[in-house]
CSV table of C-alpha atoms in Angstrom, one decimal:
chain,number,residue,atom,x,y,z
R,107,THR,CA,105.1,70.4,101.9
R,108,VAL,CA,107.6,74.0,100.0
R,109,LEU,CA,108.8,74.3,104.0
R,110,ASN,CA,110.3,70.5,103.7
R,111,SER,CA,111.6,71.0,100.3
R,112,LEU,CA,113.2,74.3,100.6
R,113,ASN,CA,115.0,73.3,103.8
R,114,HIS,CA,115.5,69.6,103.9
R,115,ASP,CA,118.9,70.5,105.0
R,116,MET,CA,117.8,72.3,108.3
R,117,THR,CA,119.1,70.3,111.3
R,118,LEU,CA,117.0,69.7,114.3
R,119,ALA,CA,119.2,72.5,116.2
R,120,GLU,CA,118.6,75.2,113.8
R,121,PHE,CA,115.1,74.0,113.5
R,122,LYS,CA,115.2,74.7,117.6
R,123,PHE,CA,116.3,78.0,117.0
R,124,ILE,CA,113.6,79.0,115.4
R,125,TRP,CA,110.8,77.4,117.1
R,126,TYR,CA,112.7,79.1,120.4
R,127,MET,CA,112.8,82.2,119.1
R,128,GLU,CA,109.1,82.5,118.0
R,129,TYR,CA,108.0,80.7,121.1
R,130,SER,CA,109.7,83.6,123.6
R,131,HIS,CA,108.1,86.4,121.4
R,132,ARG,CA,104.7,84.5,121.5
R,133,MET,CA,105.4,84.4,125.9
R,134,TRP,CA,106.5,87.8,125.9
R,135,GLY,CA,103.8,88.8,124.3
R,136,ARG,CA,101.4,87.2,126.7
R,137,VAL,CA,103.3,88.5,129.5
R,138,VAL,CA,103.1,92.1,128.2
R,139,GLY,CA,98.9,91.3,128.1
R,140,LEU,CA,99.1,90.6,131.8
R,141,ALA,CA,101.5,93.9,132.4
R,142,TYR,CA,98.7,96.1,130.9
R,143,ILE,CA,95.7,94.3,132.2
R,144,LEU,CA,96.3,92.7,135.5
R,145,PRO,CA,97.2,96.4,137.2
R,146,ALA,CA,94.5,98.2,135.1
R,147,ALA,CA,91.7,96.1,136.9
R,148,TYR,CA,93.7,96.6,139.9
R,149,PHE,CA,94.1,100.3,139.9
R,150,TRP,CA,90.3,100.2,138.6
R,151,HIS,CA,88.6,98.3,141.1
R,152,ARG,CA,91.0,100.6,143.9
R,153,GLY,CA,89.4,104.1,142.4
R,154,TRP,CA,92.8,105.6,140.9
R,155,LEU,CA,92.1,105.8,137.8
R,156,SER,CA,90.2,109.5,136.8
R,157,PRO,CA,87.1,108.9,134.0
R,158,PRO,CA,89.3,110.5,131.0
R,159,LEU,CA,92.3,107.6,132.4
R,160,LYS,CA,89.5,105.4,131.9
R,161,GLY,CA,89.2,105.5,128.4
R,162,ARG,CA,92.4,105.7,127.7
R,163,VAL,CA,93.3,102.8,130.1
R,164,LEU,CA,90.6,100.5,128.3
R,165,ALA,CA,91.9,101.6,124.8
R,166,LEU,CA,95.6,100.6,125.9
R,167,CYS,CA,94.2,97.0,126.8
R,168,GLY,CA,92.3,96.9,124.0
R,169,LEU,CA,94.9,97.8,121.3
R,170,VAL,CA,97.1,95.0,123.4
R,171,CYS,CA,94.6,92.4,122.9
R,172,PHE,CA,94.1,93.6,118.8
R,173,GLN,CA,98.3,93.4,118.6
R,174,GLY,CA,97.8,89.8,119.5
R,175,LEU,CA,95.2,88.9,117.1
R,176,LEU,CA,97.3,90.7,114.8
R,177,GLY,CA,100.2,88.8,115.6
R,178,TRP,CA,98.4,85.4,114.8
R,179,TYR,CA,96.7,86.3,111.7
R,180,MET,CA,100.3,87.7,110.4
R,181,VAL,CA,102.4,84.4,111.1
R,182,LYS,CA,98.9,82.4,109.5
R,183,SER,CA,100.1,83.8,106.1
R,184,GLY,CA,103.1,82.5,106.4
R,185,LEU,CA,101.9,78.5,107.3
R,186,GLU,CA,98.7,79.2,104.0
R,187,GLU,CA,100.1,76.1,101.3
R,188,LYS,CA,101.2,78.3,98.0
R,189,PRO,CA,100.5,75.4,95.0
R,190,ASP,CA,101.9,78.0,92.4
R,191,SER,CA,104.9,79.2,94.3
R,192,TYR,CA,107.9,77.4,95.2
R,193,ASP,CA,109.2,80.9,96.4
R,194,ILE,CA,110.4,80.6,100.3
R,195,PRO,CA,107.6,80.8,103.0
R,196,ARG,CA,106.8,84.2,104.2
R,197,VAL,CA,104.2,85.7,106.3
R,198,SER,CA,102.7,88.6,104.2
R,199,GLN,CA,104.0,91.7,104.0
R,200,TYR,CA,100.6,93.8,104.3
R,201,ARG,CA,100.1,91.7,107.8
R,202,LEU,CA,103.8,92.2,109.2
R,203,ALA,CA,103.0,96.1,108.5
R,204,ALA,CA,99.8,96.1,110.1
R,205,HIS,CA,101.5,94.1,113.1
R,206,LEU,CA,104.3,96.3,113.4
R,207,GLY,CA,102.4,99.8,113.0
R,208,SER,CA,99.9,98.4,115.9
R,209,ALA,CA,103.1,97.4,117.7
R,210,LEU,CA,104.5,101.5,117.7
R,211,VAL,CA,101.0,103.0,118.1
R,212,LEU,CA,100.7,101.1,121.2
R,213,TYR,CA,104.1,101.7,122.4
R,214,SER,CA,103.8,105.6,121.7
R,215,ALA,CA,100.4,105.8,123.4
R,216,SER,CA,101.8,104.1,126.5
R,217,LEU,CA,105.0,106.2,126.7
R,218,TRP,CA,102.5,109.3,126.0
R,219,THR,CA,100.2,108.0,128.9
R,220,GLY,CA,103.1,107.5,130.8
R,221,LEU,CA,104.7,111.0,130.2
R,222,SER,CA,101.4,112.9,130.8
R,223,LEU,CA,101.2,111.1,134.5
R,224,LEU,CA,104.3,111.8,135.6
R,225,LEU,CA,105.9,115.3,133.8
R,226,PRO,CA,103.5,118.3,134.5
R,227,ARG,CA,102.8,120.1,130.8
R,228,HIS,CA,104.5,123.2,130.6
R,229,LYS,CA,102.2,126.4,130.3
R,230,LEU,CA,104.4,128.2,127.2
R,231,PRO,CA,103.0,131.2,125.5
R,232,GLU,CA,101.7,130.0,121.9
R,233,THR,CA,103.4,132.0,119.8
R,234,HIS,CA,103.3,131.6,116.4
R,235,GLN,CA,106.8,129.9,116.5
R,236,LEU,CA,105.9,127.5,118.8
R,237,LEU,CA,102.9,126.3,116.8
R,238,ARG,CA,104.8,126.2,113.9
R,239,LEU,CA,107.1,123.9,115.6
R,240,LYS,CA,104.5,121.8,116.9
R,241,GLN,CA,103.3,121.7,113.5
R,242,TYR,CA,106.6,120.5,112.3
R,243,ALA,CA,107.0,118.0,115.3
R,244,HIS,CA,103.9,116.1,114.1
R,245,GLY,CA,104.7,116.4,110.4
R,246,THR,CA,108.0,114.7,111.5
R,247,THR,CA,106.7,112.1,113.3
R,248,ALA,CA,103.5,110.7,110.7
R,249,LEU,CA,107.4,110.9,108.6
R,250,ILE,CA,108.8,108.1,110.9
R,251,PHE,CA,106.2,106.4,111.2
R,252,LEU,CA,106.2,105.5,107.8
R,253,THR,CA,109.5,105.0,107.5
R,254,ALA,CA,109.5,102.4,110.4
R,255,LEU,CA,106.2,100.6,107.9
R,256,SER,CA,107.8,101.1,104.6
R,257,GLY,CA,110.9,98.7,107.4
R,258,ALA,CA,107.9,96.5,107.3
R,259,PHE,CA,107.5,95.8,103.9
R,260,VAL,CA,111.3,95.6,103.1
R,261,ALA,CA,111.9,92.5,106.1
R,262,GLY,CA,108.7,90.8,104.3
R,263,LEU,CA,109.5,90.7,101.0
R,264,ASP,CA,113.4,90.4,101.8
R,265,ALA,CA,114.1,93.6,99.9
R,266,GLY,CA,117.3,94.1,101.5
R,267,LEU,CA,119.0,91.8,99.4
R,268,VAL,CA,117.9,92.6,96.0
R,269,TYR,CA,120.5,95.5,96.4
R,270,ASN,CA,123.6,95.8,98.5
R,271,SER,CA,125.2,99.0,97.5
R,272,PHE,CA,124.4,102.9,99.2
R,273,PRO,CA,123.5,105.5,97.5
R,274,LYS,CA,123.2,103.7,94.6
R,275,MET,CA,121.7,101.1,93.7
R,276,GLY,CA,124.2,99.0,92.2
R,277,GLU,CA,125.3,101.0,89.4
R,278,ARG,CA,122.5,103.2,89.5
R,279,TRP,CA,121.0,106.0,91.2
R,280,ILE,CA,117.0,104.9,89.5
R,281,PRO,CA,117.4,101.4,89.5
R,282,ASP,CA,115.5,100.0,85.4
R,283,ASP,CA,113.2,97.8,87.6
R,284,LEU,CA,111.1,100.6,89.6
R,285,LEU,CA,108.2,100.0,87.6
R,286,ALA,CA,108.5,96.1,86.4
R,287,PHE,CA,104.8,95.3,88.0
R,288,SER,CA,101.5,96.1,86.6
R,289,PRO,CA,99.5,98.0,87.4
R,290,VAL,CA,102.1,100.6,88.7
R,291,LEU,CA,101.0,100.8,92.3
R,292,ARG,CA,101.6,97.4,92.8
R,293,ASN,CA,105.3,98.3,92.6
R,294,ILE,CA,105.0,100.5,95.7
R,295,PHE,CA,103.6,96.9,97.8
R,296,GLU,CA,105.1,94.4,96.2
R,297,ASN,CA,108.2,94.9,94.4
R,298,PRO,CA,111.2,94.6,96.5
R,299,THR,CA,113.4,96.8,94.7
R,300,THR,CA,110.6,99.8,94.5
R,301,VAL,CA,110.2,99.1,98.5
R,302,GLN,CA,113.7,99.2,99.3
R,303,PHE,CA,113.7,102.5,97.2
R,304,ASP,CA,111.0,104.0,98.7
R,305,HIS,CA,112.7,102.9,102.5
R,306,ARG,CA,116.0,104.5,101.2
R,307,ILE,CA,114.3,107.8,100.3
R,308,LEU,CA,112.0,107.8,103.6
R,309,GLY,CA,114.4,106.9,105.9
R,310,ILE,CA,117.0,110.0,104.1
R,311,ALA,CA,114.2,112.1,104.3
R,312,SER,CA,112.9,111.8,108.3
R,313,VAL,CA,117.1,112.1,109.4
R,314,THR,CA,116.8,115.2,107.3
R,315,ALA,CA,113.3,116.6,108.9
R,316,VAL,CA,114.5,115.3,111.8
R,317,THR,CA,117.5,117.2,111.7
R,318,ALA,CA,115.7,120.4,110.5
R,319,LEU,CA,113.2,120.2,113.5
R,320,TYR,CA,116.5,120.3,115.8
R,321,LEU,CA,117.5,123.4,113.7
R,322,PHE,CA,114.1,125.1,113.9
R,323,SER,CA,114.1,124.5,117.9
R,324,ARG,CA,117.2,126.0,118.5
R,325,LYS,CA,115.4,129.8,117.5
R,326,ILE,CA,113.3,129.4,120.2
R,327,PRO,CA,113.2,129.9,124.0
R,328,LEU,CA,112.6,126.2,124.7
R,329,PRO,CA,112.6,124.2,128.2
R,330,ARG,CA,115.7,122.6,129.1
R,331,ARG,CA,113.2,119.4,129.4
R,332,THR,CA,112.2,119.7,125.8
R,333,ARG,CA,115.6,120.9,124.4
R,334,MET,CA,116.9,117.5,125.9
R,335,ALA,CA,114.0,115.4,123.9
R,336,VAL,CA,114.5,117.7,120.6
R,337,THR,CA,118.6,116.8,120.9
R,338,SER,CA,118.1,113.0,121.9
R,339,LEU,CA,115.7,112.7,118.5
R,340,LEU,CA,118.8,113.8,116.9
R,341,ALA,CA,121.3,111.5,118.1
R,342,VAL,CA,119.2,108.5,118.2
R,343,ALA,CA,118.1,109.3,114.2
R,344,CYS,CA,121.7,110.1,113.5
R,345,MET,CA,122.3,106.5,115.0
R,346,GLN,CA,119.7,104.7,113.5
């Protein structure tokens, strides 16, 4: 097989390391699923969930199961024999991005649900500036999500190995092979150079958007909790 021909010198210890990494990931995913479904069933049975919360809990549990199904579907793509290819066996970058995107949605929805139950909502006057801040925060969230998904394409294609200099890619700001594939749209998802270039641009755009969000928030009277959240967001973005 392709796997054997490309990894014929792999030792048993190296194989075990990869195998246990995958096994641990699967087991941890199942533990996460049980941590959702078992308490949800218990709270539902005890009548501790309000009607709106029941719908949200059902959606979260369904998303947990869907996430596991996506993981299986993703791994399956890396085990398929490709007679015409002698490249390193890897999972589909499309399925990897779907698996990561689903995980981010699940985590974000879980965190949002938990915080909405633990912390009462602030009642603030709906000023023009506050509405603009909300809209900008939602746009920044979408940009960060898109940046993370582009990272999945980088990982799926090993695009990080193509250029290892920053801010230039090699000796150029814009690489020669940026649009080497035809049709042009394929480059965004399948050309490692374009995928890495897009990820860099999105990453810089995300940090810029978070910084602008922070600076804009400083001009508006906000509760202490909100200020802490925006400041923490900026700190994590810079660290990332």
